[in-house]
Short mmCIF file of N, CA and C in Angstrom, two decimals:
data_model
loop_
_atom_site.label_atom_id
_atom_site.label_comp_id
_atom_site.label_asym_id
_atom_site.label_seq_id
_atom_site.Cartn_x
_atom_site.Cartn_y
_atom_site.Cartn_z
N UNK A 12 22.33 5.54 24.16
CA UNK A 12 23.08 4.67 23.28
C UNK A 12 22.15 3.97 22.28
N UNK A 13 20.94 3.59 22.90
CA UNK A 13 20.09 3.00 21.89
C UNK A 13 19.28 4.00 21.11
N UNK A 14 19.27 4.84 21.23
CA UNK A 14 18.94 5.81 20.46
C UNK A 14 20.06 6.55 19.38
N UNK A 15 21.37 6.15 19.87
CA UNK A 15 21.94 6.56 18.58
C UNK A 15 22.13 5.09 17.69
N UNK A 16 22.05 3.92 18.61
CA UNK A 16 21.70 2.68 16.99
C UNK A 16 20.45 2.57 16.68
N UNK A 17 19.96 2.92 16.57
CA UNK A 17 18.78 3.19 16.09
C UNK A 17 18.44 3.99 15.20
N UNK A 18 19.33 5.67 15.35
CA UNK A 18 19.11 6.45 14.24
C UNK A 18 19.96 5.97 13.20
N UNK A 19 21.15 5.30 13.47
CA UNK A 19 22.13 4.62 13.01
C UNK A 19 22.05 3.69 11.61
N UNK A 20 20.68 2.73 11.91
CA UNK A 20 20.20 1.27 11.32
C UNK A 20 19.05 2.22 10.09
N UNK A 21 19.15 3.70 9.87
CA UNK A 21 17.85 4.06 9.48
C UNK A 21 19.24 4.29 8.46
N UNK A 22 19.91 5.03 8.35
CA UNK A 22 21.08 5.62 7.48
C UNK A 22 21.27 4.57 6.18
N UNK A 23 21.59 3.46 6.20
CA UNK A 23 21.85 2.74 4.61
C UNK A 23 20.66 2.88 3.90
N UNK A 24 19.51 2.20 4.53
CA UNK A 24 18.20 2.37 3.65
C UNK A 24 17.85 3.80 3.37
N UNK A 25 18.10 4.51 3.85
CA UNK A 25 17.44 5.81 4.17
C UNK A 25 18.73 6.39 2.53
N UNK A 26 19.73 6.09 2.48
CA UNK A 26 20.92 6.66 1.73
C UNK A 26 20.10 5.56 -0.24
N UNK A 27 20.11 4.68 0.32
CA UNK A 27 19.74 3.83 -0.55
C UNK A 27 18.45 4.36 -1.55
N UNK A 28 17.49 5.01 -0.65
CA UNK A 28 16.40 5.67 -1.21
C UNK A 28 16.36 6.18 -1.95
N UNK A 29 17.25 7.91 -1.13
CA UNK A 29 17.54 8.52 -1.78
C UNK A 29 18.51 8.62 -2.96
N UNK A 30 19.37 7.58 -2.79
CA UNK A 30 20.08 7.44 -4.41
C UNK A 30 19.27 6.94 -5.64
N UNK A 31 18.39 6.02 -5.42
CA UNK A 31 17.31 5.89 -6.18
C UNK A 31 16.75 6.57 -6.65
N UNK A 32 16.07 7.90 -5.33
CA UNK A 32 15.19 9.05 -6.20
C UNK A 32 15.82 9.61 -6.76
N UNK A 33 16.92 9.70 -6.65
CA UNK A 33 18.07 10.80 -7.64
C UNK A 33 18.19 10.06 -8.91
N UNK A 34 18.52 8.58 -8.81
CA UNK A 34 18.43 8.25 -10.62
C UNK A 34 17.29 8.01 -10.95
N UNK A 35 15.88 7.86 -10.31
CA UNK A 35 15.02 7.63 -11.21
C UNK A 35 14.90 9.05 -11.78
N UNK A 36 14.93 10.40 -10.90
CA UNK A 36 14.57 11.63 -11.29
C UNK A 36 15.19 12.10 -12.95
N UNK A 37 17.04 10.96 -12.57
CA UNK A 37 17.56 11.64 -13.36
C UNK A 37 17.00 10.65 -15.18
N UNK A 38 17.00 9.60 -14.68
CA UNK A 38 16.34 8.69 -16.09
C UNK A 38 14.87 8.65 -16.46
N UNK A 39 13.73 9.42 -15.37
CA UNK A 39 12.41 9.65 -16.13
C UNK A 39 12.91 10.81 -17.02
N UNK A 40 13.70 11.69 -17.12
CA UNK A 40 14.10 12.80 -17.86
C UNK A 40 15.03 12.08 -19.01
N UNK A 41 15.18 11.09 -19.32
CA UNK A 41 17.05 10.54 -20.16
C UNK A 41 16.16 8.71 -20.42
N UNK A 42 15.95 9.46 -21.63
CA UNK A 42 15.36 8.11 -22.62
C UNK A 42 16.60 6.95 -22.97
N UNK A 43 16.40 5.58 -21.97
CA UNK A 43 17.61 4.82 -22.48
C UNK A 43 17.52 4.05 -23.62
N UNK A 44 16.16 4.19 -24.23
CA UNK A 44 15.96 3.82 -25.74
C UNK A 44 16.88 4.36 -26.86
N UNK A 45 17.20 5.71 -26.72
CA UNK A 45 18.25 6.43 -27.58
C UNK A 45 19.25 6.78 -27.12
N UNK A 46 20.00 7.01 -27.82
CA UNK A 46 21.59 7.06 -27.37
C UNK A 46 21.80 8.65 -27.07
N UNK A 47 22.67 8.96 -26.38
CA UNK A 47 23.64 9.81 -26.10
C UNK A 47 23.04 10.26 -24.74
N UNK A 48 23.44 9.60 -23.94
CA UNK A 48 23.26 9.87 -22.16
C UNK A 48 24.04 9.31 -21.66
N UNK A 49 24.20 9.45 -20.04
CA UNK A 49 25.50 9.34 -19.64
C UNK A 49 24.93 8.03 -18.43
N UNK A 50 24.22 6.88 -19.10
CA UNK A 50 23.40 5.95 -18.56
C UNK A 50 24.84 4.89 -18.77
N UNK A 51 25.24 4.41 -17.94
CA UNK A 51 26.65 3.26 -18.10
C UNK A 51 26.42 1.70 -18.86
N UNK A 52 26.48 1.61 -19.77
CA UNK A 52 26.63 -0.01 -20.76
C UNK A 52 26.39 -1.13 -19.63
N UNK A 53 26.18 -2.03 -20.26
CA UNK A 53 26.21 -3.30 -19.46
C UNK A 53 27.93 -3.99 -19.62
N UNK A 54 28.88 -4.02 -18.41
CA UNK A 54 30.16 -4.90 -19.05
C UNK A 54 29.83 -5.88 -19.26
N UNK A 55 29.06 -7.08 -18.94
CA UNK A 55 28.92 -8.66 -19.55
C UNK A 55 28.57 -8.26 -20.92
N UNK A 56 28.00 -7.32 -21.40
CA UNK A 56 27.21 -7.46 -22.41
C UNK A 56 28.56 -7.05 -23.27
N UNK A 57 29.58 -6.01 -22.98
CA UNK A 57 30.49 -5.23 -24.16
C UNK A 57 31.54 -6.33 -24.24
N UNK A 58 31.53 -7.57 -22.93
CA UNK A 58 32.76 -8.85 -23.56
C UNK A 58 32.18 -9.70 -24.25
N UNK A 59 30.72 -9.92 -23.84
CA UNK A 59 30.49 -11.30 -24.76
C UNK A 59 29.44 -11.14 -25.90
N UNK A 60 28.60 -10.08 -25.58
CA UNK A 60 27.94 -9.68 -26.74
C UNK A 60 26.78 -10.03 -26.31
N UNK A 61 26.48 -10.90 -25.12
CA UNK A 61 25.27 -11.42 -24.96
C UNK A 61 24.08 -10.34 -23.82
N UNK A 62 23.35 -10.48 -23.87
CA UNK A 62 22.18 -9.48 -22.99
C UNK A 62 22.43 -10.58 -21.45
N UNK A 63 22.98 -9.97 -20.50
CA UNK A 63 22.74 -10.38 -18.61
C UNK A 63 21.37 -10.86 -18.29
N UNK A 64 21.56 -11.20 -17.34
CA UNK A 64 20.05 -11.48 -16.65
C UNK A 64 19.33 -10.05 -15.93
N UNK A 65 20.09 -8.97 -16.15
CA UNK A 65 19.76 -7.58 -15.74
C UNK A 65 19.60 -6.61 -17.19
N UNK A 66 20.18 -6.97 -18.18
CA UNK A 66 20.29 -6.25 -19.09
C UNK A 66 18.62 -5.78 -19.67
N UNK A 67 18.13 -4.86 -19.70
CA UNK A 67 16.99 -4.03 -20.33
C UNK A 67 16.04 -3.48 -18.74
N UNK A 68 16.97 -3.54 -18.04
CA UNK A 68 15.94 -3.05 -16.80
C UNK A 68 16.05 -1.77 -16.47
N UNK A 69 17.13 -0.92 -17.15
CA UNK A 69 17.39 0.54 -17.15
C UNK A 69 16.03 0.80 -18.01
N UNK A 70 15.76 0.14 -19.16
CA UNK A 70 14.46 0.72 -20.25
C UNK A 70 13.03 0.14 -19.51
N UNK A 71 13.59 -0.85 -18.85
CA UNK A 71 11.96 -1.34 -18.05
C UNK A 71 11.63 -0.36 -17.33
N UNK A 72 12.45 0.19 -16.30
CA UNK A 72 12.51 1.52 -15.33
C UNK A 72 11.89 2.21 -16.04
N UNK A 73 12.52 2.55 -16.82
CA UNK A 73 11.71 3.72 -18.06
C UNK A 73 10.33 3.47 -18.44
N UNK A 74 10.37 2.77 -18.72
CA UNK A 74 9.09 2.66 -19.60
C UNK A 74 8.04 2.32 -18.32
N UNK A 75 7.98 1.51 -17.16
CA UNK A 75 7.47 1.73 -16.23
C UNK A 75 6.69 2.87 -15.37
N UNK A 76 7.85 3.52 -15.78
CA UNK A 76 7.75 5.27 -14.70
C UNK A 76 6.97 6.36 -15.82
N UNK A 77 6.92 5.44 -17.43
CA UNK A 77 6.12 6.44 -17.88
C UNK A 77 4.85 5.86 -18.74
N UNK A 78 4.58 4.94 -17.77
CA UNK A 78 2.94 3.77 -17.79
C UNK A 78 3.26 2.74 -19.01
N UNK A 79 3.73 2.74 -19.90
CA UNK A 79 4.31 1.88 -21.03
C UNK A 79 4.56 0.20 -20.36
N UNK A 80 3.71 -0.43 -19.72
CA UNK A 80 4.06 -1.85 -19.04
C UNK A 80 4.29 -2.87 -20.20
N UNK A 81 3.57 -2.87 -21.74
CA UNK A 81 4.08 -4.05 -22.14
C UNK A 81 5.65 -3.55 -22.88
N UNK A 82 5.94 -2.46 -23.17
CA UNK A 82 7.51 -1.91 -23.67
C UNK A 82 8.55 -2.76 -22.10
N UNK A 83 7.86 -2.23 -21.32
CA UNK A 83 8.44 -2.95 -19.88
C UNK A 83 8.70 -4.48 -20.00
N UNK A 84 7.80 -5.15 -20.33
CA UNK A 84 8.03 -6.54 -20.17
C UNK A 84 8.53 -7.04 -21.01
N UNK A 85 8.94 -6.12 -22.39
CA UNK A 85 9.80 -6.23 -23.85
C UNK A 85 11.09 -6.09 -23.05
N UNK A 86 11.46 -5.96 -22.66
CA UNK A 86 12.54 -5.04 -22.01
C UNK A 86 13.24 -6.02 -21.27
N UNK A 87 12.43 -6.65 -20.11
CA UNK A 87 12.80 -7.89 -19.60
C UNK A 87 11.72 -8.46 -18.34
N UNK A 88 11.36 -9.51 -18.64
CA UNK A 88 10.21 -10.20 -18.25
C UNK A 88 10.82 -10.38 -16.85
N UNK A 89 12.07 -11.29 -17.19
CA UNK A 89 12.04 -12.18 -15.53
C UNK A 89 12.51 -10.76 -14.49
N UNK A 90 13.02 -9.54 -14.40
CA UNK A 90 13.43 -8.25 -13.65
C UNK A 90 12.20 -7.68 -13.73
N UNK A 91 11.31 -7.86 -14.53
CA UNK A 91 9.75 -6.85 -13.66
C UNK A 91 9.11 -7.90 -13.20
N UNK A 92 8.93 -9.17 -13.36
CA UNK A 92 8.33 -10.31 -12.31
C UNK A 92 9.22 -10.24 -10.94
N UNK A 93 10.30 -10.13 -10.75
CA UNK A 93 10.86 -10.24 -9.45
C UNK A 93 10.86 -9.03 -9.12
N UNK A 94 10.55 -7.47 -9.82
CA UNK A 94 10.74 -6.50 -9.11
C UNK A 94 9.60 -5.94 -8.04
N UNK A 95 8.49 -6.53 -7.84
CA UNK A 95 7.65 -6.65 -6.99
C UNK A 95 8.33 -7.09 -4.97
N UNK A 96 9.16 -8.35 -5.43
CA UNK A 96 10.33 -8.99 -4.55
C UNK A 96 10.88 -7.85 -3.78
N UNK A 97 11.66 -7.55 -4.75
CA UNK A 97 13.12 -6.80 -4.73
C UNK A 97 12.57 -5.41 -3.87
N UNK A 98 11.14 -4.85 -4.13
CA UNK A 98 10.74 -3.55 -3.75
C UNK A 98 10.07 -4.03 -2.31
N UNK A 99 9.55 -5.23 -2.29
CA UNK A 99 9.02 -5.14 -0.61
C UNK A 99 10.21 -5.85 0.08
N UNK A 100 11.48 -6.29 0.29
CA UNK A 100 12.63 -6.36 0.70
C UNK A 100 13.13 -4.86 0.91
N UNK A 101 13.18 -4.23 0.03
CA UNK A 101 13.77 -3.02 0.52
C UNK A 101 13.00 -1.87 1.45
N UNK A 102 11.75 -2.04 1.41
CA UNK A 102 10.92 -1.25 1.66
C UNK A 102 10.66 -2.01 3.50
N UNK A 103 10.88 -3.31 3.78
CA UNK A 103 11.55 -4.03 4.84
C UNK A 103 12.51 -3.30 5.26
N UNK A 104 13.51 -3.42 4.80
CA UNK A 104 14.81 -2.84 5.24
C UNK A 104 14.72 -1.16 5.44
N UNK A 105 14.23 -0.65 4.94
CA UNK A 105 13.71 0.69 5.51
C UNK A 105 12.46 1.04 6.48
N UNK A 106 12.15 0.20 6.48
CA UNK A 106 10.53 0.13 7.60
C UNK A 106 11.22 0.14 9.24
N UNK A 107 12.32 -1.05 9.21
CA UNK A 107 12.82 -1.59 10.12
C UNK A 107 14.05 -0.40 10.78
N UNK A 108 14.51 0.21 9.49
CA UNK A 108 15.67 1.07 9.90
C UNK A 108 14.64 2.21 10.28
N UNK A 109 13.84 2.26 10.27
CA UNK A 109 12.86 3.85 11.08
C UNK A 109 12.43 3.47 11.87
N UNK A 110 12.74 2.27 12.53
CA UNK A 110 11.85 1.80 13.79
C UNK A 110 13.04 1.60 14.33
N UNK A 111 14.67 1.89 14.20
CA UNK A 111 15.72 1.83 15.07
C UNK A 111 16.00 0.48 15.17
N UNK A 112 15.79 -0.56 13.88
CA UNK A 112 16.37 -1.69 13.83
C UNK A 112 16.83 -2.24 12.99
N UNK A 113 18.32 -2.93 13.34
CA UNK A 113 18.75 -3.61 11.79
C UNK A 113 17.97 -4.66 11.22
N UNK A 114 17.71 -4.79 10.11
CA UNK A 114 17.55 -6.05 9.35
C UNK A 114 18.19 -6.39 8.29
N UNK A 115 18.20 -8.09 7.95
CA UNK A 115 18.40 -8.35 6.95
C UNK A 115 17.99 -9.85 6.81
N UNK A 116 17.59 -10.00 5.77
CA UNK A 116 17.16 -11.01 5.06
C UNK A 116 17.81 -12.21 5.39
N UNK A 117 17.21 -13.41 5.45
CA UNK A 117 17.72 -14.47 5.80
C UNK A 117 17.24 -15.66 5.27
N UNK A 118 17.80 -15.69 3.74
CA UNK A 118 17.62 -16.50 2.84
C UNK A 118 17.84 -17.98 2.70
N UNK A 119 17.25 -18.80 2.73
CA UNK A 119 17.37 -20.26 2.71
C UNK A 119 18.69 -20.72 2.34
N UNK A 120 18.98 -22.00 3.04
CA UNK A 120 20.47 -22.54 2.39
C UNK A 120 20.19 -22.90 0.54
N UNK A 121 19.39 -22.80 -0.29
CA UNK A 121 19.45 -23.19 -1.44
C UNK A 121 19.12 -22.18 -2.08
N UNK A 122 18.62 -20.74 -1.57
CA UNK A 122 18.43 -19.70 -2.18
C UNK A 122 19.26 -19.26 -3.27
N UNK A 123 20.32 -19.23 -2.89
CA UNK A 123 21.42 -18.16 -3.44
C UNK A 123 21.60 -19.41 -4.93
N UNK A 124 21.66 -20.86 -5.06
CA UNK A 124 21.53 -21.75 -6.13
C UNK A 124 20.25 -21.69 -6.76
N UNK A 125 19.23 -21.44 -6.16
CA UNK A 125 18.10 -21.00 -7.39
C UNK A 125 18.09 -19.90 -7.63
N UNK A 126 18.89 -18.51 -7.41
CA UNK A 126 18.71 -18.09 -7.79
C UNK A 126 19.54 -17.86 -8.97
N UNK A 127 21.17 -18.14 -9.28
CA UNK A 127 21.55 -18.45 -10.09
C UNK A 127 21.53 -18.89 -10.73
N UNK A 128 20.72 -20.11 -10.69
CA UNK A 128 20.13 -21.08 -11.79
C UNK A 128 19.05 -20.35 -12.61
N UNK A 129 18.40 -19.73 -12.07
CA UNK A 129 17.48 -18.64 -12.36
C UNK A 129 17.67 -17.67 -13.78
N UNK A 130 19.19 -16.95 -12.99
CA UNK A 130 19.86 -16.15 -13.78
C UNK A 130 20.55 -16.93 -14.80
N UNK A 131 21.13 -18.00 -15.07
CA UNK A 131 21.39 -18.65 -15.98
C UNK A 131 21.01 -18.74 -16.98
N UNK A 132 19.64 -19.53 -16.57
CA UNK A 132 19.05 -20.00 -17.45
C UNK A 132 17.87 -18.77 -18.16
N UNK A 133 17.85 -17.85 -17.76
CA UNK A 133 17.18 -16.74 -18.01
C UNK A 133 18.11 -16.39 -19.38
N UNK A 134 19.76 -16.29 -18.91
CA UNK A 134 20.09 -15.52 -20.19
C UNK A 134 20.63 -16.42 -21.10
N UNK A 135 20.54 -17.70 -21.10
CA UNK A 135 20.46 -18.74 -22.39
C UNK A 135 19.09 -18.57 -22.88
N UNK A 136 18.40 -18.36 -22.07
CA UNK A 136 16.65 -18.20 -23.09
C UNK A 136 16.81 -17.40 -24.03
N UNK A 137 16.72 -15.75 -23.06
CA UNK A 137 16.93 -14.55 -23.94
C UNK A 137 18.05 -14.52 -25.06
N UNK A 138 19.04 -15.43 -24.99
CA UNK A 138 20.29 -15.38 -25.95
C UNK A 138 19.85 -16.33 -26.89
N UNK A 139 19.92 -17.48 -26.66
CA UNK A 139 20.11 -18.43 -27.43
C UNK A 139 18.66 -19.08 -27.88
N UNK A 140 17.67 -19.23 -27.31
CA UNK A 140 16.04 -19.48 -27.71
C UNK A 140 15.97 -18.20 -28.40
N UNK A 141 15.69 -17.21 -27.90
CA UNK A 141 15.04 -15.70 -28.34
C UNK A 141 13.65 -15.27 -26.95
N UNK A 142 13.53 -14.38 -27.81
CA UNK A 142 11.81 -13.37 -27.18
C UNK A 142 11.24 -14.57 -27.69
N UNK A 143 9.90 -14.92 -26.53
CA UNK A 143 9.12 -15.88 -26.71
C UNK A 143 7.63 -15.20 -27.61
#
């Protein structure tokens, strides 16, 4: 029994991966600098007109995966500063699921408010200040 939760807890991360390697494979090939690919819009961006707190991280990806780091940080500063974060969390969550155990993160009671505040104020910068 513990051997099938175990192979069990490996399956999301393990699925997660591999959906990743499939779009990075498919966007180091599919320049999101130019148009006509089948790369999906941002919706915050097509109601209000304004750039997300995620918006340019499809071209950071890009430009990342093909050594271009300051096009990357054109792209969006505060998503390649936290993507360091974001990659040893997941790389957690898959470490743990090959060792036949669940995890998950267990973020402070004020986390989830800085991090919105975060995101907020990130896309009044980028909108309304500009590129610094």
């Amino acid at each position: 029994m513990a051997d099938v939760v175990g192979r069990r807890a490996a399956v999301a991360p393990l699925a997660v991966l591999t959906a990743g390697a499939a779009g990075a494979a498919y966007l180091y090939t599919t320049d999101p600098h130019e148009p006509g690919h089948l790369l999906p819009q941002c919706p915050f961006r097509l109601v209000t007109g304004w750039l997300c707190p995620a918006c340019g991280g499809t071209r950071m990806v890009y430009d990342l995966m093909h050594g271009q780091f300051a096009a990357a940080w054109a792209d969006n500063r505060l998503l390649l500063l936290a993507s360091p974060y974001a990659l040893a969390l997941l790389g957690r969550w898959g470490w743990e699921g090959l060792r036949g155990r669940r995890w998950q993160p267990r973020p402070g009671r004020t986390t989830p408010a800085v991090i919105l505040a975060v995101a907020v104020a990130w896309t009044v910068v980028r909108n309304v200040v500009g590129p610094g």
